[in-house]
Coordinates of C-alpha atoms and ligand atoms in Angstrom, one line a residue:
X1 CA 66.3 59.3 26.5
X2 CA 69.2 58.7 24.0
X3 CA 69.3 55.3 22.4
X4 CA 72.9 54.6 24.2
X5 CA 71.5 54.5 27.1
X6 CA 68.3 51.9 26.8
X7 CA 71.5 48.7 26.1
X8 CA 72.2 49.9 30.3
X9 CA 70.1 48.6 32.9
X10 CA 68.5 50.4 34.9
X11 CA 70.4 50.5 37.6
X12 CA 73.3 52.1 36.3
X13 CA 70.8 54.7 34.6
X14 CA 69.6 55.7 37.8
X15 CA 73.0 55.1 39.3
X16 CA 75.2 57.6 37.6
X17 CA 72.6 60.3 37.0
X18 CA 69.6 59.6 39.2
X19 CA 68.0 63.3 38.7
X20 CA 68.0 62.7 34.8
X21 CA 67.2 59.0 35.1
X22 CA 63.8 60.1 37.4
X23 CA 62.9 62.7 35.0
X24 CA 63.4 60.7 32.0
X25 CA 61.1 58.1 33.3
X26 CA 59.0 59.9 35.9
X27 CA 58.8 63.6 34.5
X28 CA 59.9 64.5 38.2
X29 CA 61.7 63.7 40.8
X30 CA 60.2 60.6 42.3
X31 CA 57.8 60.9 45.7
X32 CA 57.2 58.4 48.0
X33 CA 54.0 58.6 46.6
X34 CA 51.9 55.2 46.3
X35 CA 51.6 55.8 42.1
X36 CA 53.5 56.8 40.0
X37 CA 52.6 57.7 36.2
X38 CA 55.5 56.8 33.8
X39 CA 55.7 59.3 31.1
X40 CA 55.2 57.5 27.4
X41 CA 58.9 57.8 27.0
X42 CA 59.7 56.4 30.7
X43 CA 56.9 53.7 30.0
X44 CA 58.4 52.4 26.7
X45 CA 62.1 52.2 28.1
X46 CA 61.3 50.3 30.9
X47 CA 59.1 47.9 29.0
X48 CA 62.0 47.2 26.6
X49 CA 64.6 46.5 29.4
X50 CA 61.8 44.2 30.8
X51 CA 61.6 43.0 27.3
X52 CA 57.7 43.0 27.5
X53 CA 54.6 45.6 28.1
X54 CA 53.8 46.2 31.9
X55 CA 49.8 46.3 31.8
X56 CA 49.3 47.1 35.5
X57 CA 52.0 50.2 34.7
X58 CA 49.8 52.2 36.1
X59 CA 49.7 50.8 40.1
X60 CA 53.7 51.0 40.0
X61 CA 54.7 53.1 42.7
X62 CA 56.5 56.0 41.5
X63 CA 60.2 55.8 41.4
X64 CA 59.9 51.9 40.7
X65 CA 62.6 49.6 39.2
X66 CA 60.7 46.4 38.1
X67 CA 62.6 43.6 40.7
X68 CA 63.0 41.8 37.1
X69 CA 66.1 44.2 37.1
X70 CA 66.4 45.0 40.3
X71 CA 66.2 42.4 43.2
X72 CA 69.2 40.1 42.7
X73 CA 71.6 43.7 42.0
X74 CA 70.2 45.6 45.2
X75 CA 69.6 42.5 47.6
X76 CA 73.1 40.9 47.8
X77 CA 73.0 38.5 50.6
X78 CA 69.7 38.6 51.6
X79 CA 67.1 35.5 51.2
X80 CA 63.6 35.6 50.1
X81 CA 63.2 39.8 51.3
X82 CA 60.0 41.7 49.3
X83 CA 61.6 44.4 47.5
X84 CA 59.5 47.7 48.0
X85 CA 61.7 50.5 46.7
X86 CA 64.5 50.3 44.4
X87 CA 66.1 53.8 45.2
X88 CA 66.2 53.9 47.7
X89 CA 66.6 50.3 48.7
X90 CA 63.8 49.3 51.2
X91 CA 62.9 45.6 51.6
X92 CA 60.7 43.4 53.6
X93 CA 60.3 40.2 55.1
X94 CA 57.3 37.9 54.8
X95 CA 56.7 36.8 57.9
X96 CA 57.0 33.1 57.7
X97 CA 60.6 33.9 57.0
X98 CA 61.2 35.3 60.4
X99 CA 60.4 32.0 62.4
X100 CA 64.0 32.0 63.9
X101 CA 64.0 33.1 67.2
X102 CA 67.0 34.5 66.1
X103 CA 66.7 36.6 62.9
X104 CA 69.5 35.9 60.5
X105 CA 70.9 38.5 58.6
X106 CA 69.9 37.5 55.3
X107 CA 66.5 38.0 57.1
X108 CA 66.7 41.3 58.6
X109 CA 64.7 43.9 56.9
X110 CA 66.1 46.8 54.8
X111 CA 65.1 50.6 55.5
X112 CA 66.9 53.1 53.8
X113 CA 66.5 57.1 53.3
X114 CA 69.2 57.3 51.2
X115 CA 72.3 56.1 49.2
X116 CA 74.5 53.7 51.9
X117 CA 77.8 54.6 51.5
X118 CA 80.9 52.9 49.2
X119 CA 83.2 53.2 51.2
X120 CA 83.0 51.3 54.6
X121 CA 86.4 49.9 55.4
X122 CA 86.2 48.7 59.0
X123 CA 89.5 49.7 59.6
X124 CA 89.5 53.4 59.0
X125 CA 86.2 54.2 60.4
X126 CA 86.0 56.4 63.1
X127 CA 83.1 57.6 65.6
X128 CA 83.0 61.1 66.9
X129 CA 81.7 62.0 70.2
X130 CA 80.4 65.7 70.5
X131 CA 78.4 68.6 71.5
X132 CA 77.8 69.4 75.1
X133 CA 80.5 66.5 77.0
X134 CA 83.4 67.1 78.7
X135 CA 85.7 65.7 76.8
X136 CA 84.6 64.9 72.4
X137 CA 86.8 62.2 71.0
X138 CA 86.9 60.4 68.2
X139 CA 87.2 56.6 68.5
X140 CA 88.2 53.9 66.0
X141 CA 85.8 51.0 66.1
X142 CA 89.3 49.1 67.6
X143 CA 89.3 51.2 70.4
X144 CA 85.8 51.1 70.7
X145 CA 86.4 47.2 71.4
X146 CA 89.1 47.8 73.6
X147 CA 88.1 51.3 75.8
X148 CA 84.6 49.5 76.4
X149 CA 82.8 46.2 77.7
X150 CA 82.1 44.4 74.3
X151 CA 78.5 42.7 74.6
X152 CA 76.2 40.7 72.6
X153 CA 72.4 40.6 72.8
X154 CA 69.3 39.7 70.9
X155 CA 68.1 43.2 69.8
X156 CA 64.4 44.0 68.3
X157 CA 64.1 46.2 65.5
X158 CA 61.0 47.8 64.1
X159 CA 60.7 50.4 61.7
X160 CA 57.7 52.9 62.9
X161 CA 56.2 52.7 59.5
X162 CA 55.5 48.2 59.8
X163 CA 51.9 47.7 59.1
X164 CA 51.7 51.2 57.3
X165 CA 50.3 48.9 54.0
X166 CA 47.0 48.5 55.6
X167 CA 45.7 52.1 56.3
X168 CA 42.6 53.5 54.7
X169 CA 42.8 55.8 53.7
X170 CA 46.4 55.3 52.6
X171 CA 49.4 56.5 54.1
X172 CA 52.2 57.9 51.6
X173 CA 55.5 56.0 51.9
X174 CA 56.8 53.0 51.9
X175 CA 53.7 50.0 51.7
X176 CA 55.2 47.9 54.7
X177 CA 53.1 45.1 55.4
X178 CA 54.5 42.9 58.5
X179 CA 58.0 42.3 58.0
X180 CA 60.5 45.4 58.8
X181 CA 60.6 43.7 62.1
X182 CA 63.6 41.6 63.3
X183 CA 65.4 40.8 66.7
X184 CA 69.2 39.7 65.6
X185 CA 72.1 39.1 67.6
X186 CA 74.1 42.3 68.0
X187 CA 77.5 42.6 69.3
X188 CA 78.9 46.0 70.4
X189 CA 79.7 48.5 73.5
X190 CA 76.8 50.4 75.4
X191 CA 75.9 53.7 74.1
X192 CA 75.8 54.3 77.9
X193 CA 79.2 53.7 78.7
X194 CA 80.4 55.6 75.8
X195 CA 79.0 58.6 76.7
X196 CA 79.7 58.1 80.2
X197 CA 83.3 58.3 79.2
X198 CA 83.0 61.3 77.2
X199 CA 81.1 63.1 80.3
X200 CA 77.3 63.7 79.1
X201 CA 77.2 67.2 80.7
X202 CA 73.9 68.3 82.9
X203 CA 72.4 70.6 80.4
X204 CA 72.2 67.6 77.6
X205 CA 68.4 66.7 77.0
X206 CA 68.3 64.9 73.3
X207 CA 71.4 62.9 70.9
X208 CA 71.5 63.6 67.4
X209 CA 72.9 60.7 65.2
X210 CA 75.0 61.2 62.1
X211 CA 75.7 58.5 59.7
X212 CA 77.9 58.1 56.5
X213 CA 74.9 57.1 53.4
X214 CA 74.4 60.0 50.7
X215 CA 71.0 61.8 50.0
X216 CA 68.9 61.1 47.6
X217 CA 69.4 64.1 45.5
X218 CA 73.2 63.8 45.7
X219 CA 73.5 66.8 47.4
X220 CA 76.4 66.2 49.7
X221 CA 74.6 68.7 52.2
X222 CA 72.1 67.4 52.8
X223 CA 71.7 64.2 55.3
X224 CA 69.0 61.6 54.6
X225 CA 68.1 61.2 58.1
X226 CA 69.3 61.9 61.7
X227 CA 67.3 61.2 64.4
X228 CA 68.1 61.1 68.2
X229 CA 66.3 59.9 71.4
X230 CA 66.0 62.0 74.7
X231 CA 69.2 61.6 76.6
X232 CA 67.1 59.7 79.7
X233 CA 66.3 57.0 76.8
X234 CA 70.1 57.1 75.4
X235 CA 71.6 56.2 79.0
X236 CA 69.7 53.0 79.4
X237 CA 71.9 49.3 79.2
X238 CA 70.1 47.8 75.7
X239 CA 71.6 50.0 73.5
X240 CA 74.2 49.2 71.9
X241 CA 76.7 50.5 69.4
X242 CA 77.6 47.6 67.4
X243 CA 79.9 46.3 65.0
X244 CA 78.9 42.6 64.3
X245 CA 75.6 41.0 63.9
X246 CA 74.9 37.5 64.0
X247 CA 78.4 36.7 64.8
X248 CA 79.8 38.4 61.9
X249 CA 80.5 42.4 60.4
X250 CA 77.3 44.1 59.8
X251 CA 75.6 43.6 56.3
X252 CA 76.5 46.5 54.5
X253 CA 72.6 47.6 54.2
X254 CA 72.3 46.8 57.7
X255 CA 74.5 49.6 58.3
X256 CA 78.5 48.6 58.0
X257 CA 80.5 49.0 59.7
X258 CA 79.0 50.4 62.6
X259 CA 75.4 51.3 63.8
X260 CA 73.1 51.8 66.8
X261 CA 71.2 49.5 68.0
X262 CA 67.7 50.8 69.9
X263 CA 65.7 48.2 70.6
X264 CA 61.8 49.0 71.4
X265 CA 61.6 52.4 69.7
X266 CA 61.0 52.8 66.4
X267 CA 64.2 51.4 64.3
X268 CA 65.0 55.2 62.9
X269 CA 66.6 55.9 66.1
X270 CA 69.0 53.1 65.6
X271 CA 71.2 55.1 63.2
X272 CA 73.4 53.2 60.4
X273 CA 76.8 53.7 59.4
X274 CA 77.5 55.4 61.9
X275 CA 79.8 58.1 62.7
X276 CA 79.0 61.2 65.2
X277 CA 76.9 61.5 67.9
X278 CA 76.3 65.0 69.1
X279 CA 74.8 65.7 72.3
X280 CA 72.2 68.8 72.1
X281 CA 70.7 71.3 74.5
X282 CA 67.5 71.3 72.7
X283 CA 65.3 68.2 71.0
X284 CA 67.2 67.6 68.2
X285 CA 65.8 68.9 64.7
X286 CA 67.7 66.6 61.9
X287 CA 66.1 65.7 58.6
X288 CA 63.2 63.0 59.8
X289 CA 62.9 64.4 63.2
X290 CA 60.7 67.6 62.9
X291 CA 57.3 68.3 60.9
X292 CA 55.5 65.1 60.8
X293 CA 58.0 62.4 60.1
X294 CA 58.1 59.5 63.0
X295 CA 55.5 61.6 64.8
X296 CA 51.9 60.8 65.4
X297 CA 48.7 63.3 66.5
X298 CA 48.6 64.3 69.6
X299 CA 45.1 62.7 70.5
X300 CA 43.1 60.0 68.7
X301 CA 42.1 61.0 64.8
X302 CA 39.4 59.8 62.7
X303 CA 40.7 58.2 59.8
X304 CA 41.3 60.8 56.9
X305 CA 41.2 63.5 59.6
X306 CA 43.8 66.6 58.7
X307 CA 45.6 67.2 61.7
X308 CA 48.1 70.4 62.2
X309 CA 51.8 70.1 62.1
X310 CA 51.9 71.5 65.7
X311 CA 49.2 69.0 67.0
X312 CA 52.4 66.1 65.7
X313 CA 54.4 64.7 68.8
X314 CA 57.4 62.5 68.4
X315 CA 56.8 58.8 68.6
X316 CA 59.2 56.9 71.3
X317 CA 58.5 53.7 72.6
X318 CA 56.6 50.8 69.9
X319 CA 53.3 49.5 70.8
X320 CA 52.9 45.9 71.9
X321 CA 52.7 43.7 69.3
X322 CA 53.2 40.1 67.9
X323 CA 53.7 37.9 64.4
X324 CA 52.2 34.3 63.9
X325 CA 55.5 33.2 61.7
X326 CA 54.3 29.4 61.5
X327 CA 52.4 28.5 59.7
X328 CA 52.3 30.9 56.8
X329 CA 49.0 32.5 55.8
X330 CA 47.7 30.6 53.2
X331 CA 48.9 26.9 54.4
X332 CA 47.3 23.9 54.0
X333 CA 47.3 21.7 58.0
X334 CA 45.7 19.1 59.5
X335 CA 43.1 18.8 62.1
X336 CA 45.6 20.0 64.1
X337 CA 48.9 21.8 64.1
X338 CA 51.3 24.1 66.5
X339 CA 50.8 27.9 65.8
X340 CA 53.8 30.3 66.5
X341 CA 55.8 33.2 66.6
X342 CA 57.0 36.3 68.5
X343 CA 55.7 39.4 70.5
X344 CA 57.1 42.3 71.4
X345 CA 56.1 45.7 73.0
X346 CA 58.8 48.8 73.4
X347 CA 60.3 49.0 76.4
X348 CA 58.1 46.6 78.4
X349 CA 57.3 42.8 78.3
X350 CA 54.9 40.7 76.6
X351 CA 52.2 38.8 80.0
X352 CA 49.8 36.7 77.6
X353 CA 50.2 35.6 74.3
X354 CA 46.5 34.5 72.8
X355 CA 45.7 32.4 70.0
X356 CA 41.5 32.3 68.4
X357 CA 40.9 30.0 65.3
X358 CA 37.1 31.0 65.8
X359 CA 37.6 34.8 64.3
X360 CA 37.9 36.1 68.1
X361 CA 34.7 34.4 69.7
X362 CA 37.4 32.2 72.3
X363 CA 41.0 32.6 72.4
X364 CA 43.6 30.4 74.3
X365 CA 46.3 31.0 76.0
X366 CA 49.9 30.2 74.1
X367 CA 53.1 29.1 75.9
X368 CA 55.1 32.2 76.4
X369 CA 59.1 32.6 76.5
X370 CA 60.1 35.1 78.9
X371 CA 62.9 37.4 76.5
X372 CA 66.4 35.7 75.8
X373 CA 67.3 39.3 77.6
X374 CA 66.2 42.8 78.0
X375 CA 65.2 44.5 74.2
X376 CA 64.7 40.5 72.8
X377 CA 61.4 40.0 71.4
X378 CA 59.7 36.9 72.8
X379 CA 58.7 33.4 71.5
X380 CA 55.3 32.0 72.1
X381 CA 53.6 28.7 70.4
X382 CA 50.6 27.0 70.8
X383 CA 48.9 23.7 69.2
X384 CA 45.3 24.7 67.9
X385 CA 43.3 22.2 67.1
X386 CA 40.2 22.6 64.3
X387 CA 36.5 20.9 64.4
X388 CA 36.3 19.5 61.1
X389 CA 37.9 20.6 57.1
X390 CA 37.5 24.0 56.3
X391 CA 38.6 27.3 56.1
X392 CA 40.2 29.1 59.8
X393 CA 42.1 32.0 60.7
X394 CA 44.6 31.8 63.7
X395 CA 44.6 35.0 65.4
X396 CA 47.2 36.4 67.8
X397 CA 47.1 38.9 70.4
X398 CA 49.6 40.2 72.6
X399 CA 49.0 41.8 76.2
X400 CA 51.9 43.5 78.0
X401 CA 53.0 44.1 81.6
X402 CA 51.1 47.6 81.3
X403 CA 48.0 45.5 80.6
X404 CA 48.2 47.0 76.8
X405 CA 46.4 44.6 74.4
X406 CA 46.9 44.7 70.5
X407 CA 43.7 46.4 68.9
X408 CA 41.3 44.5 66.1
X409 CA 41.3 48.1 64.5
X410 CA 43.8 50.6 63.2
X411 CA 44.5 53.5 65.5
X412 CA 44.8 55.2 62.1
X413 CA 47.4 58.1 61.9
X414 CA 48.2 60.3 58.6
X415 CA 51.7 58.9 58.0
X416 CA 50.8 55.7 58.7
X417 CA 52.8 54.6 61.7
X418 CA 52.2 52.1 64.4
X419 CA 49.9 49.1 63.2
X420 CA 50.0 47.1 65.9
X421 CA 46.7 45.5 64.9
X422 CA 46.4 41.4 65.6
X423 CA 48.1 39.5 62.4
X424 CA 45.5 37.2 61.0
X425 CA 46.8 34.1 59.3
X426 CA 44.1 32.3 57.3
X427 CA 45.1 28.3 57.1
X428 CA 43.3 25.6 55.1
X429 CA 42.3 22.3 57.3
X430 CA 42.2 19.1 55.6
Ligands
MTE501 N1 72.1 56.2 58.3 C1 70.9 55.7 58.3 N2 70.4 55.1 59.4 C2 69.2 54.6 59.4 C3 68.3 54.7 58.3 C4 68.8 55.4 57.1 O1 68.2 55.5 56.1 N3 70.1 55.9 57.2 N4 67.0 54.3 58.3 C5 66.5 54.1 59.7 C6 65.2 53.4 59.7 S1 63.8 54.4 59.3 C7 65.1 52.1 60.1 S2 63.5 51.4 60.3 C8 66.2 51.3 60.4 C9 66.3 50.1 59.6 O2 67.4 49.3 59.9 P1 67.7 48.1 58.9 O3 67.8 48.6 57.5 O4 69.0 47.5 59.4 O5 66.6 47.0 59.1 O6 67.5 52.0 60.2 C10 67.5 53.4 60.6 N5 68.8 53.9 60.5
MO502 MO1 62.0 53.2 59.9

């Protein structure tokens, strides 16, 4: 690396050239590989712009900017998030931050494939209707508001990779733990009725969603991702194509000025930026919907198994889940306190919310919201009460209304997705 170029941070390093800025520090173009080994050169650049050594160098993940440099730059307007990924940008929530019953938006989780786009004037945007419908059109998101019924809804999100942190062996990618999960407020006109209007014709089986953010290699053909759901899924009420969130334009790593909004299926579906939706003969085969990416096996695998591309099947609905967001592990309570948070499970509702402070010998029943509306996650509390001082955990489990209960275990799968395990939330009792 020439000397001119260690008085930049690092983001405009990686910015401007990120090939040469990955190969300078890397050796290679960065993975999402758990580790990455920073080449002497890399090593002793990045510990000057730090201004220090980094002794645990060697458990960075590879592709890292140290959040020393990074988290107040790439995390504009977002509060307390757990930076995992620099470039791209993919950031988490702990989950005592997501007590709202409403998330706010500095809360929302951050998942990106790629580079979001510079250029997302509200004004000039457009959305393109295509592929197999009567008539294809491309809307403005003004004549989105005014061709459609404008609605606003409490909308759960959940990336397919939440929980992936916790498999063992690991899973490459992104080390979510429990926080790319959020239900917000979103405000925007049903998928549905938008391709109602355009007139889905009877061959359609799949969408393919197309949105505006860059590749990671620069390449300006090649997408980042574009996923799509089976047309059955796409024509049901929850999903919305919105253009505010919480009451206000989208954050602009959210997806402004214009996303999807899928609630109950794994959050890649819920395309950002948006701007085409084609509608396909055929499952659609976009970058992140084929191989195994968002797919799981087939049939039940024993952790480490190797399990054939073919044997892969595309994940739709999420699993039934739930988050203990009060209080946060680690907390010091009294003899007694209220324990609470949310549950969720795809396309269904959550039946019984359980609490156990005795490491799952007895559990108790919470009290149990039903969902604000349909796609809401639901709120649930309970007060627990403790025999004497000590050390407790407060388990949660949800059951849904296909009688689905979260497992103890990981259903362990090679890419990770899925953990729907019960959170455990260990609380000091004074
Ligand atoms: N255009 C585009 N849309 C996207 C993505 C992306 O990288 N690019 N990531 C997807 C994934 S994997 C998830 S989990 C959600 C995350 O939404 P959020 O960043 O608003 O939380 O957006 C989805 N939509
Ligand atoms: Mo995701």
């Amino acid at each position: 690396m020439a000397d001119d170029d260690k008085t930049k941070d690092v983001n405009s390093f990686f910015a401007e050239n990120p090939e040469k800025a990955d190969k300078e520090f890397y050796g290679r173009v960065p993975n999402p590989d758990r580790r990455g080994f920073l080449k002497r050169t890399g090593l002793a650049t990045m510990a000057a712009m730090v201004g220090t050594s980094i002794p645990f160098h060697r458990n960075m993940p590879i592709g890292f900017v140290p959040a020393a440099m990074a988290s107040e730059d790439v995390l504009v307007g977002k509060d307390g998030l757990t930076l995992l990924n620099d470039r791209p940008v993919n950031a988490e929530t702990p989950p005592e931050l997501l007590d709202d019953a409403i998330t706010p938006t500095s809360r929302h989780f951050v998942r990106n494939n790629g580079i979001p786009p510079m250029d997302t004037d509200a004004a000039s945007w457009t959305l393109t209707i295509d592929g197999f419908v009567d008539t294809p059109m491309t809307l403005s998101i003004a004549d989105l508001k005014e061709k459609f019924e404008v609605v606003t809804s409490a909308l759960t999100l959940e990336c397919g990779g939440n929980g992936r942190g916790f498999f063992n062996p690991p899973a490459k990618g992104n080390q979510w733990t429990y926080g790319a999960v959020a239900c917000s407020e979103w405000t925007g006109v049903r998928l549905k009725d938008v391709l109602e209007a355009a007139g889905v014709q009877s061959n359609v089986v799949y969408t393919a969603h197309y949105g505006a953010d860059a590749h990671l290699s620069g390449d300006p053909d090649k997408l980042p991702i574009s996923r799509g759901m089976p047309i059955g899924k796409a024509m049901t009420d929850e999903i919305l194509i919105a253009f505010e969130m919480n009451g206000a334009p989208l954050h602009p790593l959210n997806g402004a000025p214009l996303r999807l909004v899928v609630p109950g299926w794994p959050a890649s579906t819920a395309q950002k930026w948006l701007t085409r939706i084609e509608l396909r003969d055929v499952v659609h085969d976009g970058p992140k919907m084929t191989g195994k990416a968002y797919r799981v096996p087939n049939r039940p695998v024993a952790p480490g198994e190797k399990v054939e591309t073919e044997d892969f099947v595309i994940i739709e609905r999420m699993p039934v889940k739930s988050l203990v967001t009060f209080p946060a592990n680690g907390a010091d309570v009294g003899m007694e306190t209220e324990v609470r948070g949310h549950a969720w499970s795809g396309d269904r509702t959550i039946e019984k919310l359980e609490v156990s402070s005795d490491f799952g010998a007895t559990w108790q029943t919470a009290e149990l919201d039903a969902p604000v509306n349909s796609g809401a996650w639901q709120n649930w509390r309970s007060n627990v009460s403790f025999p004497q001082a000590g050390y407790y955990e407060v388990w949660a489990r949800a059951t849904d209304s296909n009688g689905e209960m979260q497992p103890f275990a990981i259903d362990w799968n090679p890419k990770g997705y899925l953990n729907n395990t019960m959170h455990r939330v260990g609380l000091r009792v004074s």
